[in-house]
Every structure is written in C-alpha cells, then in structure tokens.
XYZ file of N, CA and C in Angstrom:
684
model
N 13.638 6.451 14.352
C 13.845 6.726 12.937
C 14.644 5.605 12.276
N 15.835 4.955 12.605
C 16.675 4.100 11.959
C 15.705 2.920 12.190
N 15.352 2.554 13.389
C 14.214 1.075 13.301
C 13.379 1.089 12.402
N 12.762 1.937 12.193
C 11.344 1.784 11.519
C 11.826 2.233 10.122
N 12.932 2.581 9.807
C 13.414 2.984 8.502
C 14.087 1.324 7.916
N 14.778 0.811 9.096
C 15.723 -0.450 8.694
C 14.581 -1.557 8.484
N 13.395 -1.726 8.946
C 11.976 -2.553 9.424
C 11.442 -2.417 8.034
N 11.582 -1.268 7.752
C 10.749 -1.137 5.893
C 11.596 -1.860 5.179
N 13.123 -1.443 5.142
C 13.996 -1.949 4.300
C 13.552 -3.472 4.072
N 14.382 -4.226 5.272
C 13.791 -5.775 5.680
C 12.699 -6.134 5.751
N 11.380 -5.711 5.538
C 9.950 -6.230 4.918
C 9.924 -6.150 3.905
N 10.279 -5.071 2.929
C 10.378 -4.829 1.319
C 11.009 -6.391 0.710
N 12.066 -6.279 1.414
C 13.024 -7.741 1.483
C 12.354 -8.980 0.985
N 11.786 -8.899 2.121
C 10.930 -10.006 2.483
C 10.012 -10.384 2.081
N 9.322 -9.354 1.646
C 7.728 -10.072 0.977
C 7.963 -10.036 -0.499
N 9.033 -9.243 -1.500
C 9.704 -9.478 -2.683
C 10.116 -10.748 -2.884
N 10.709 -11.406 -1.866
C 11.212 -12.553 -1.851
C 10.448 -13.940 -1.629
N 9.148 -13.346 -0.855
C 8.455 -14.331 -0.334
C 6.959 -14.272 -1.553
N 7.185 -13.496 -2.179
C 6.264 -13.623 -3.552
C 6.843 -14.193 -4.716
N 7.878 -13.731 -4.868
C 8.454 -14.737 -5.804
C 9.212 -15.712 -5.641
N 8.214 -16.581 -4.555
C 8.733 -17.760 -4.127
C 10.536 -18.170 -3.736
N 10.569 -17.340 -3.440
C 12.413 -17.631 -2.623
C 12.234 -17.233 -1.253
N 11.414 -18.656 -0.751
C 11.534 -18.532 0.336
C 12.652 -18.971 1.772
N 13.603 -19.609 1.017
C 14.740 -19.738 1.610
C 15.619 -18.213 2.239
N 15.358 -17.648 1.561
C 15.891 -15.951 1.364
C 14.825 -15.122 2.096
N 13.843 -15.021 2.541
C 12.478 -15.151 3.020
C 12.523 -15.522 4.392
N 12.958 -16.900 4.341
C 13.134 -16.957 5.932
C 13.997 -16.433 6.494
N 15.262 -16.190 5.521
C 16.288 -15.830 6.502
C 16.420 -14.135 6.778
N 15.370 -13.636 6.194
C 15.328 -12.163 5.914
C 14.642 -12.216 7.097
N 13.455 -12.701 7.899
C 12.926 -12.831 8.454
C 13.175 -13.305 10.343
N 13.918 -14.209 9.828
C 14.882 -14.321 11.374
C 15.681 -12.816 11.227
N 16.533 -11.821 10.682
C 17.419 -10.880 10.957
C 16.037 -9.993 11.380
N 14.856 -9.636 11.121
C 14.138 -8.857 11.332
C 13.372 -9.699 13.129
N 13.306 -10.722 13.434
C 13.690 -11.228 14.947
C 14.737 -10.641 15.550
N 15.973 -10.808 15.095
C 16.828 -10.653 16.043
C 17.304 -9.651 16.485
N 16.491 -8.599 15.054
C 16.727 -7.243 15.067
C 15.842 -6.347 15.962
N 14.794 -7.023 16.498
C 13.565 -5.755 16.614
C 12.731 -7.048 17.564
N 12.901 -8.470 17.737
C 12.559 -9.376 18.487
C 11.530 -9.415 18.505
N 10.113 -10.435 19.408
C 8.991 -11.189 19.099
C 8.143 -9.807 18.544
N 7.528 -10.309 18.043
C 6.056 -9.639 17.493
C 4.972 -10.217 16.758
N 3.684 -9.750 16.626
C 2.537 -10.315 15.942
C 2.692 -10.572 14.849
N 3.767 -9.843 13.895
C 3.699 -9.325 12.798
C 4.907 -10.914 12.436
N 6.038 -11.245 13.502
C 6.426 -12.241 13.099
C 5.855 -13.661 13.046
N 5.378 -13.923 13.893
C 4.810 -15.049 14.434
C 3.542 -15.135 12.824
N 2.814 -14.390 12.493
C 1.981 -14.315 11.460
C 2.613 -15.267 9.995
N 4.373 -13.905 9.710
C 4.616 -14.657 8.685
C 5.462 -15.376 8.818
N 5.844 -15.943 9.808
C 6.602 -17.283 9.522
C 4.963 -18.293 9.712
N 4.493 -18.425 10.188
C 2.962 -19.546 9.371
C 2.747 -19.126 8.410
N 3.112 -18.036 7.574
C 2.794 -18.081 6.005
C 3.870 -18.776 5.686
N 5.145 -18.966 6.385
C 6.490 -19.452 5.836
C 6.244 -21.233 5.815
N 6.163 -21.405 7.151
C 5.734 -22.369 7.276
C 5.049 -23.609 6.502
N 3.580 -22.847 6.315
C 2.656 -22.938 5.516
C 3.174 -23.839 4.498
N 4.216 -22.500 3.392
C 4.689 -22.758 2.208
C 5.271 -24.058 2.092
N 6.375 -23.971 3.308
C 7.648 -24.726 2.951
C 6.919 -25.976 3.883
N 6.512 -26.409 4.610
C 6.651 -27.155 5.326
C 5.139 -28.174 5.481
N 3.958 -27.442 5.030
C 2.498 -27.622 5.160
C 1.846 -27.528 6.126
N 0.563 -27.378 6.340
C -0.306 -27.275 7.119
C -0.521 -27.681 8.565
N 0.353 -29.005 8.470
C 0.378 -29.733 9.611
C 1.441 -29.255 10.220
N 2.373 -29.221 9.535
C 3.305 -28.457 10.599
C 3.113 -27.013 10.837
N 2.657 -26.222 10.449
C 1.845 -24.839 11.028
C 1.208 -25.136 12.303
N 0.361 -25.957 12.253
C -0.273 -26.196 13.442
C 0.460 -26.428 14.553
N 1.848 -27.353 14.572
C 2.879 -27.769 15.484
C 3.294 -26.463 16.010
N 3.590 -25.657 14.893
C 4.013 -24.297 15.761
C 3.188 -23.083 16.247
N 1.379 -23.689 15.638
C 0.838 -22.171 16.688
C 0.328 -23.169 17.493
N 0.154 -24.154 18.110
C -0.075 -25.088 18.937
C 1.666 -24.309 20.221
N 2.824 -24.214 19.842
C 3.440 -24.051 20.499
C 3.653 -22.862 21.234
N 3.075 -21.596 20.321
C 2.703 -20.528 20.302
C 1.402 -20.634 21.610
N 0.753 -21.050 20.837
C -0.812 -21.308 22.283
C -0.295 -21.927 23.359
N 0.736 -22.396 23.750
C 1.391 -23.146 25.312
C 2.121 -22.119 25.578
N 2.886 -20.990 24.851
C 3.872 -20.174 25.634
C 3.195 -19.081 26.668
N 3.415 -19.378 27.896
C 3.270 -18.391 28.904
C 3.517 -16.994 29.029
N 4.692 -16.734 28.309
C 4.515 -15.733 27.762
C 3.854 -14.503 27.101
N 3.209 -15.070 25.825
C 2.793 -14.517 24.611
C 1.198 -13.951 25.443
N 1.258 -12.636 24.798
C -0.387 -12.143 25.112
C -1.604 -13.296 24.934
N -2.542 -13.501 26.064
C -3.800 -14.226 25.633
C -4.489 -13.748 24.010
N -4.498 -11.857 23.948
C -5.283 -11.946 22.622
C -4.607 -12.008 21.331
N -2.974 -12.653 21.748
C -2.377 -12.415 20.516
C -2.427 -14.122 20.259
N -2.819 -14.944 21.086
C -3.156 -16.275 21.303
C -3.727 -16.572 20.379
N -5.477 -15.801 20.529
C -6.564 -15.893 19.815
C -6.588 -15.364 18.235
N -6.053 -14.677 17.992
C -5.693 -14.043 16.792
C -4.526 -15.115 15.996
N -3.849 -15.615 16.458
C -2.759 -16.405 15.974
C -3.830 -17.907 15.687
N -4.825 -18.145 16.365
C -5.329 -19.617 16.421
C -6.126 -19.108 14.891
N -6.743 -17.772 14.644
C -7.909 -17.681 14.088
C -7.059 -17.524 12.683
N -6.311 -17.076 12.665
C -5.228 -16.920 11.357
C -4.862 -17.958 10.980
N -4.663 -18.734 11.493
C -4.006 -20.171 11.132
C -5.079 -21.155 10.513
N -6.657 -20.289 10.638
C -7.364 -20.696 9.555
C -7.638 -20.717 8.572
N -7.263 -19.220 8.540
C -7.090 -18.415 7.250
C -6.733 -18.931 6.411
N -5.007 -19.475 7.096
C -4.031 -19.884 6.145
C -4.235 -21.125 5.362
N -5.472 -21.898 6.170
C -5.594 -23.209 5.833
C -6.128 -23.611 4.556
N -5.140 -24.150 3.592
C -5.478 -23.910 1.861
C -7.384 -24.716 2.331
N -6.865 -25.702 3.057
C -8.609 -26.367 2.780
C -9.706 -25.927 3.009
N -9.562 -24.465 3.105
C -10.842 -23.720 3.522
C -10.897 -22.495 2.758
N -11.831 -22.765 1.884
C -11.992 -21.553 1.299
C -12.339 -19.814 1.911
N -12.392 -18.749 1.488
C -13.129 -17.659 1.712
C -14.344 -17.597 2.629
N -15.817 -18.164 1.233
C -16.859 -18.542 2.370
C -16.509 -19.590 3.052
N -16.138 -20.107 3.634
C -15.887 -21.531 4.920
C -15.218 -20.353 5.966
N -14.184 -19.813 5.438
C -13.323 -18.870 6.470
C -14.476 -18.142 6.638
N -15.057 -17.450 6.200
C -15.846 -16.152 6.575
C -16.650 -16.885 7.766
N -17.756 -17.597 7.061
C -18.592 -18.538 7.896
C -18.036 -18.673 9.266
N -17.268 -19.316 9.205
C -16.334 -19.868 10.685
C -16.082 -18.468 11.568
N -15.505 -17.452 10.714
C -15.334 -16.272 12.023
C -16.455 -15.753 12.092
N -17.799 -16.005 11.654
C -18.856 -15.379 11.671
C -19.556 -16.423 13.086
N -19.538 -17.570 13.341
C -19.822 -18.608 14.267
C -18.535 -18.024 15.346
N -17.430 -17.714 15.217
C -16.391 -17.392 16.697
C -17.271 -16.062 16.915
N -17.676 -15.110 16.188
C -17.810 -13.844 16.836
C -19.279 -13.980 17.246
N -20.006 -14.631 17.072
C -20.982 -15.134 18.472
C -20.757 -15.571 19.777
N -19.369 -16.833 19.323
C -19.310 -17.345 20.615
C -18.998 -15.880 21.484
N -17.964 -15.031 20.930
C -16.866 -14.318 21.332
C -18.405 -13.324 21.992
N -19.441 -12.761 21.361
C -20.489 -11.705 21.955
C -20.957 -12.740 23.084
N -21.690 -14.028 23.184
C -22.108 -14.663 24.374
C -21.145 -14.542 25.324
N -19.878 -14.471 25.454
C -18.921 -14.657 26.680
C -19.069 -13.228 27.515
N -19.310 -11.836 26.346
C -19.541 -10.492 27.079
C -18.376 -10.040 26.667
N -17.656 -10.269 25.681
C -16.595 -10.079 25.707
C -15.966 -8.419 25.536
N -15.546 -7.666 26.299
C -15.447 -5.967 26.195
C -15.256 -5.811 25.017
N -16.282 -4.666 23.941
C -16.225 -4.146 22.708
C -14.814 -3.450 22.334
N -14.003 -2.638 23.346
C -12.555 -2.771 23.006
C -11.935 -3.909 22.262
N -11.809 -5.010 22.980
C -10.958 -5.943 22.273
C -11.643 -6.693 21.558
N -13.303 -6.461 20.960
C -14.171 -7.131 19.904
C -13.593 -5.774 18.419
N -13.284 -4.665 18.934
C -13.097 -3.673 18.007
C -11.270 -4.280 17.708
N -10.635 -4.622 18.261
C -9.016 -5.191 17.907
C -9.521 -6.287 16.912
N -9.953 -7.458 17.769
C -9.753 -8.826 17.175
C -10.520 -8.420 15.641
N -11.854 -7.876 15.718
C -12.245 -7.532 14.267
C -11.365 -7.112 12.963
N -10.224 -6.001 13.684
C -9.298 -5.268 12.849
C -8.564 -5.949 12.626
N -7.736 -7.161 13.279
C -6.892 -7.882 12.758
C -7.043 -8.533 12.201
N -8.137 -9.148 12.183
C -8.623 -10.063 11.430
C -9.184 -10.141 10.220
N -9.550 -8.717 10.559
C -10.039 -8.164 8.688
C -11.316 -8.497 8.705
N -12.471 -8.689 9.776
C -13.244 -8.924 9.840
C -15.112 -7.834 9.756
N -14.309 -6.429 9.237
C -15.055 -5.358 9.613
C -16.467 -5.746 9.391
N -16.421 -6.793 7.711
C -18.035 -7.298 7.722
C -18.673 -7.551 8.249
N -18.100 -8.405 9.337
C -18.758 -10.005 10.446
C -18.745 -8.407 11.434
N -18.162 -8.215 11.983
C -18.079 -7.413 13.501
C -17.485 -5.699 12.743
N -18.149 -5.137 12.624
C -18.432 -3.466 12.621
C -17.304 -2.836 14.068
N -16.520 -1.777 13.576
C -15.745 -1.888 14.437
C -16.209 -0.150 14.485
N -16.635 0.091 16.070
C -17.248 1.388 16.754
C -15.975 2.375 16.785
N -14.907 2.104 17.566
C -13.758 2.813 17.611
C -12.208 2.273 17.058
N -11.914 3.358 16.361
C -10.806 2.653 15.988
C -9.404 3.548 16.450
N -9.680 3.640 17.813
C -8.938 4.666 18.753
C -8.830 2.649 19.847
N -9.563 2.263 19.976
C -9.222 1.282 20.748
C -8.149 0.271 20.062
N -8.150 0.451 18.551
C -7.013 -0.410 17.961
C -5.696 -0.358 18.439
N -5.356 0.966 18.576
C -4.363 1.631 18.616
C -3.668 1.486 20.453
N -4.672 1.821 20.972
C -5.286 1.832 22.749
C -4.444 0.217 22.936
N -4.485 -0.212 22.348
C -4.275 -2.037 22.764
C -2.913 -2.302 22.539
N -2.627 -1.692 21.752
C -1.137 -2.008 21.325
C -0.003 -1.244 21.908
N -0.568 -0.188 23.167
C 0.529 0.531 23.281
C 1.574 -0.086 23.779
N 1.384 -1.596 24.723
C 2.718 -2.652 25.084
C 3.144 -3.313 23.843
N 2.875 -3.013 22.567
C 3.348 -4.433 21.332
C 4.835 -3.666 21.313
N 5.330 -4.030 20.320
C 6.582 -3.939 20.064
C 6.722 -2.956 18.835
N 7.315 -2.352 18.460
C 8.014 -1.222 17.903
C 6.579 -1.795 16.651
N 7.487 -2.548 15.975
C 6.719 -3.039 14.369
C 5.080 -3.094 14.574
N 4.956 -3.770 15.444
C 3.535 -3.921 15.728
C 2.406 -2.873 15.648
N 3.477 -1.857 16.564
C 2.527 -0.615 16.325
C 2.168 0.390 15.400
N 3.487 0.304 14.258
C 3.992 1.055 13.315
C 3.332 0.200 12.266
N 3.057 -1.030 12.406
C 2.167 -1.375 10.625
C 0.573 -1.295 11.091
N -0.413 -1.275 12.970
C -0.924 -1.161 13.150
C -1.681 0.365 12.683
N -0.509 0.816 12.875
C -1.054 2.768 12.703
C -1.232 2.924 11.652
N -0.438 2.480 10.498
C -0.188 2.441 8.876
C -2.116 1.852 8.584
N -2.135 0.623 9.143
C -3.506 -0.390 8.493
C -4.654 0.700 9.194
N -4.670 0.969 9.980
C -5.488 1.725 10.758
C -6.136 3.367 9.578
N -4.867 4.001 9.592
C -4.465 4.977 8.766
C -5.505 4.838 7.766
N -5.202 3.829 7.016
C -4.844 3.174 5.830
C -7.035 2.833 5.638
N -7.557 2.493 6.585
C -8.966 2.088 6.768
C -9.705 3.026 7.157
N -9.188 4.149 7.797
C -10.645 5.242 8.490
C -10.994 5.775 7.098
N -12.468 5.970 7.589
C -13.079 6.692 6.660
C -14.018 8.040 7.020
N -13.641 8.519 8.330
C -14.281 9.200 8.970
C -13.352 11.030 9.012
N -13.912 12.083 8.876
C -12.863 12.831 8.609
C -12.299 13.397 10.016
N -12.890 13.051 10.886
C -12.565 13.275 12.528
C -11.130 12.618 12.895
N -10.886 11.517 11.951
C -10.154 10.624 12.364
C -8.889 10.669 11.862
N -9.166 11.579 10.402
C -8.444 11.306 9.340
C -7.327 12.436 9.640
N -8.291 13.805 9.875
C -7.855 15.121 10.560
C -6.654 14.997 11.068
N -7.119 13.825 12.620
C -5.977 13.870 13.589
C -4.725 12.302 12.946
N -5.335 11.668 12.173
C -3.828 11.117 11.500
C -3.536 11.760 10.640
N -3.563 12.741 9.800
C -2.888 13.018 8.783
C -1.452 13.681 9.659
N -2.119 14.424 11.263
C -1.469 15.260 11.551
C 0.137 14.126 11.570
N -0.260 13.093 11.912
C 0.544 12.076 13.011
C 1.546 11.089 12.049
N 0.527 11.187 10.373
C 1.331 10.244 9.398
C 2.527 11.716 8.790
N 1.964 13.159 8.689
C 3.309 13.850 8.484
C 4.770 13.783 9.698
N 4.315 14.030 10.612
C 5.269 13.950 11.496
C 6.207 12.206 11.508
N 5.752 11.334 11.383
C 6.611 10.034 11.404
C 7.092 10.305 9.538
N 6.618 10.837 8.327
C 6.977 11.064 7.210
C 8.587 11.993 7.063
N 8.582 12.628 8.506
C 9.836 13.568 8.474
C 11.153 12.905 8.969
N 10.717 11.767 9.686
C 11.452 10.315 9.930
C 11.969 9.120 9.209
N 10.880 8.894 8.884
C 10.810 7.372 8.378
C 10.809 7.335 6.779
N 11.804 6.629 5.888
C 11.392 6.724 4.679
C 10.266 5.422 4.533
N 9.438 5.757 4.340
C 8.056 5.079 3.795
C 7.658 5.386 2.685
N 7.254 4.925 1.483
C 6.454 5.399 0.660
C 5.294 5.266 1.079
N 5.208 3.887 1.844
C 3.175 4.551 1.934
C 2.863 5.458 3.014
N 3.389 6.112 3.476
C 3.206 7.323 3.974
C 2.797 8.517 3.513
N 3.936 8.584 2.563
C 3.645 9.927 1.659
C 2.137 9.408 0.657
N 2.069 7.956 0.247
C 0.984 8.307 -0.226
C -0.454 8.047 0.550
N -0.377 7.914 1.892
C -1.504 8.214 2.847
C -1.535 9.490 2.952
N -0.460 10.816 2.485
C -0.453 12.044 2.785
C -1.507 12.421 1.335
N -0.806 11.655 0.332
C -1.513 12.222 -0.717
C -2.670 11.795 -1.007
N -3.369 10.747 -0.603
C -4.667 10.148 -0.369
C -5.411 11.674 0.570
N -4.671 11.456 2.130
C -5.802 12.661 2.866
C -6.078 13.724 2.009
N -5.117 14.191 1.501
C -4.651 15.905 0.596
C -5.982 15.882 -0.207
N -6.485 14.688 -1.451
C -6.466 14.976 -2.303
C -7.951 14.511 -2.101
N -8.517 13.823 -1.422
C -9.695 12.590 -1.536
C -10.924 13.060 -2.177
N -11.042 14.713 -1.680
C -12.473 15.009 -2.548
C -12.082 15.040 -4.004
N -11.095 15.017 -4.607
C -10.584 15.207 -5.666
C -10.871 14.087 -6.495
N -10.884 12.073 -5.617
C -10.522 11.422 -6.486
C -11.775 10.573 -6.549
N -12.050 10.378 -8.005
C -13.418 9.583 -8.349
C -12.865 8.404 -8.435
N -13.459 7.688 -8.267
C -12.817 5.920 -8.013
C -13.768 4.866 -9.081
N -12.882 4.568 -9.957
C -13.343 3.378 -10.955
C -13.362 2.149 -10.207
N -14.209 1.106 -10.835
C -14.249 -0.424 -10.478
C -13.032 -0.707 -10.461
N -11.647 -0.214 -11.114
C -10.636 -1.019 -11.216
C -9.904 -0.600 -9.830
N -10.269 0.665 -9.492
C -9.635 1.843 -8.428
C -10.097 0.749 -7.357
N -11.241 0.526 -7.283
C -12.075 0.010 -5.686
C -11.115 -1.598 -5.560
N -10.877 -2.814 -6.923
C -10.028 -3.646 -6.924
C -9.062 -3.657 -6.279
N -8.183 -2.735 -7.115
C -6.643 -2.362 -6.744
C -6.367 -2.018 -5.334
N -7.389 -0.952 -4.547
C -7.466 -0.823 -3.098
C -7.990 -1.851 -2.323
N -8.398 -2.985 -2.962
C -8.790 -3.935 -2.244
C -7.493 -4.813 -2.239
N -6.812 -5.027 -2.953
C -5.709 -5.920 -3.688
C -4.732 -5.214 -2.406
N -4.480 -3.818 -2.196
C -3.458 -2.984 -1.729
C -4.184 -3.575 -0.209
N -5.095 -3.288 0.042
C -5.701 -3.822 1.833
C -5.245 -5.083 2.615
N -5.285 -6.034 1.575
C -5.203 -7.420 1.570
C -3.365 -7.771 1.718
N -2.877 -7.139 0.563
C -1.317 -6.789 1.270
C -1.017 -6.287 2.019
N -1.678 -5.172 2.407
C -1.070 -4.445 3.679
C -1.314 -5.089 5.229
N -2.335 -5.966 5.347
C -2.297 -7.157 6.289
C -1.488 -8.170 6.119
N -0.912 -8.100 4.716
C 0.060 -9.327 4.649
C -0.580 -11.029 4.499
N -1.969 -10.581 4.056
C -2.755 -11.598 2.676
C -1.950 -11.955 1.965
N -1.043 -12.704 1.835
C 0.104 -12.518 0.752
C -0.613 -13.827 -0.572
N -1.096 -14.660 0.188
C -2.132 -15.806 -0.753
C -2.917 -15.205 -1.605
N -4.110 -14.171 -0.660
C -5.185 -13.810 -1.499
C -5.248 -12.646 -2.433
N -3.706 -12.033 -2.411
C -3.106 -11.151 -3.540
C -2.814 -12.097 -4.553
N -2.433 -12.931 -4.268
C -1.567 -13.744 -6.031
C -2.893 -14.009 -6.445
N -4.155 -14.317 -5.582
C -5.473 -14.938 -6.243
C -6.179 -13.749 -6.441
N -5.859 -12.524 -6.402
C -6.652 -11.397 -7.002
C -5.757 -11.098 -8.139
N -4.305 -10.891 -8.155
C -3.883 -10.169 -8.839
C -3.786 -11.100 -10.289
C-alpha cells in the first residue's frame, strides 16, 4: 500500500515535470524513484526519454548499448529496450517506426518464437496492430519476477486495454481490491469505466482523447504533445 501509493505520488512528479520541460527536476525525481523501489522497465524506459531530451540520440544509444551488455538485465527486457530506443528516435517517423516493427515481428515469427512472449513483446510495445495479442493473461504471467512498479503499471495498461467481458469480470474484481489500498485515480476511473460501459456512447473526440490517454499511459510522452 505505501509503495505503490508513494510510486504514484513520484510519477505524477515526474511526468508534470517532464512535460513541462523541467527536466532537471525530472531527473532527479526519477533517480529517488530508483533508489526507492530500484531497477525496473519502467525506469530504464524513461530515463532514454530523459536522455533523449537532454543529452540526444547518440547518447541514448551509449546507454541502451550499456543496458544490452549488462548480464544482469532480462534477455526480453533487452529486446524491448533496443526496440524502444527506436521509437524514441526523432529521425523516424510513425510509418518508418511502424514499418520497422512490422519487419522485427517476422524476423521474431521465423525464429518460432513462443506466442507467450510474442503476446508480451506486442503489449509493450504497443504493437497490437502488427502482432494481435491471443492472451492477455500471458502479459501478466511474465512479469510475475519484475519489480513492484513493473507489475502495477503492467496490470493498470493491461486493465486499461481488454475488451473482452471475461476479462474485464475478473479485473474489475482485482482493480477494486488494490482501489481499497492504493490512492490512484485511474483506478477508480477503470472502476467507473467497467460500471458504466454499456452506458457510454463514444464520440470521435471520446475515441481521440482515449487514444491520447493510451499513449500516456505507456508513457508516449512525445506522441501526446503531438496529439494533444
């Protein structure tokens, strides 16, 4: 309850700060959320958005290049960190990015690669177009070694994407119970999303705005300022 309560606090922090460009304040919000709660996907991600900002492209690369040598770090958090760091790359647009993970997730089907971790890498990547993701019980399945945060913005994005009511059933049960914990607002309004859904007709601006909200909640933090 206090982690994942103090973890909201210090992301709120952080991405306030890291949108309106104070990223000095940004980084350092960002190391206390390291030292607090230590490695994760979720860090390693935005410090190459930090990076990115402050430092450019080339030096991003210096550090998921260093990232890809640590013995340590998961192999598929390897691959996910290499494929992001394309993302980030101002010189590549949307279609170029799309294109490109649309050419890896061939290579990635020729290797045989188990549909479990073709159903992860898809989700992280935001890739549902390119690669259709069968279960999204294996998202979850993968992460049970990540680290506190990891799993807690995994469950949220997860949450946050089913569209199936089988699925929705057994998270609603799972987003009240962490709601009696954790102050989240987007919790309560994943409660009020399940509650209400046959209820809500969705305008062009509605389908935007949830696209705008998706894209942040992966922590798109670029391709929000270019929607919004």
């Amino acid at each position: 309850q206090k982690e994942l309560t103090k973890f909201e606090l210090l992301r709120n922090d952080f991405e306030m700060n890291f949108v309106n460009g104070e990223l000095i304040n940004a980084s350092h919000i960002l190391d206390e959320i390291q030292s607090s709660f230590g490695y994760s996907l979720w860090i390693i991600e935005n410090r190459m958005l930090l990076i990115n900002h402050t430092e450019g492209f080339s030096e991003l690369r210096k550090f998921v290049n260093i990232v890809l040598d640590d013995d340590n770090i998961n192999g598929l958090v390897k691959l996910i960190v290499d494929f992001t760091s394309n993302k980030i790359d101002q010189n590549m647009n949307s279609k170029q990015y799309e294109e490109y993970m649309k050419d890896k997730f061939k290579e990635l089907r020729k290797l045989n690669i188990n549909p479990q971790l073709l159903n992860y890498i898809s989700f992280k990547l935001n890739c549902r177009s390119i690669e259709p993701i069968s279960n999204y019980y294996d998202i979850l399945s993968l992460e049970s070694d990540s680290s506190i945060i990891d799993r807690y913005i995994t469950f949220k994005q997860v949450a946050q994407q089913i569209d199936h009511k089988e699925y929705q059933d057994v998270f609603l049960e799972s987003v009240n119970i962490l709601d009696k914990y954790v102050d989240d607002i987007f919790l309560r309004n994943l409660q009020f999303f399940y509650n209400n859904k046959s209820n809500i007709i969705e305008s062009k601006l509605d389908k935007d705005v949830n696209l705008l909200l998706e894209y942040y909640t992966n922590s798109d933090y670029d391709i929000c300022l270019k929607l919004s």
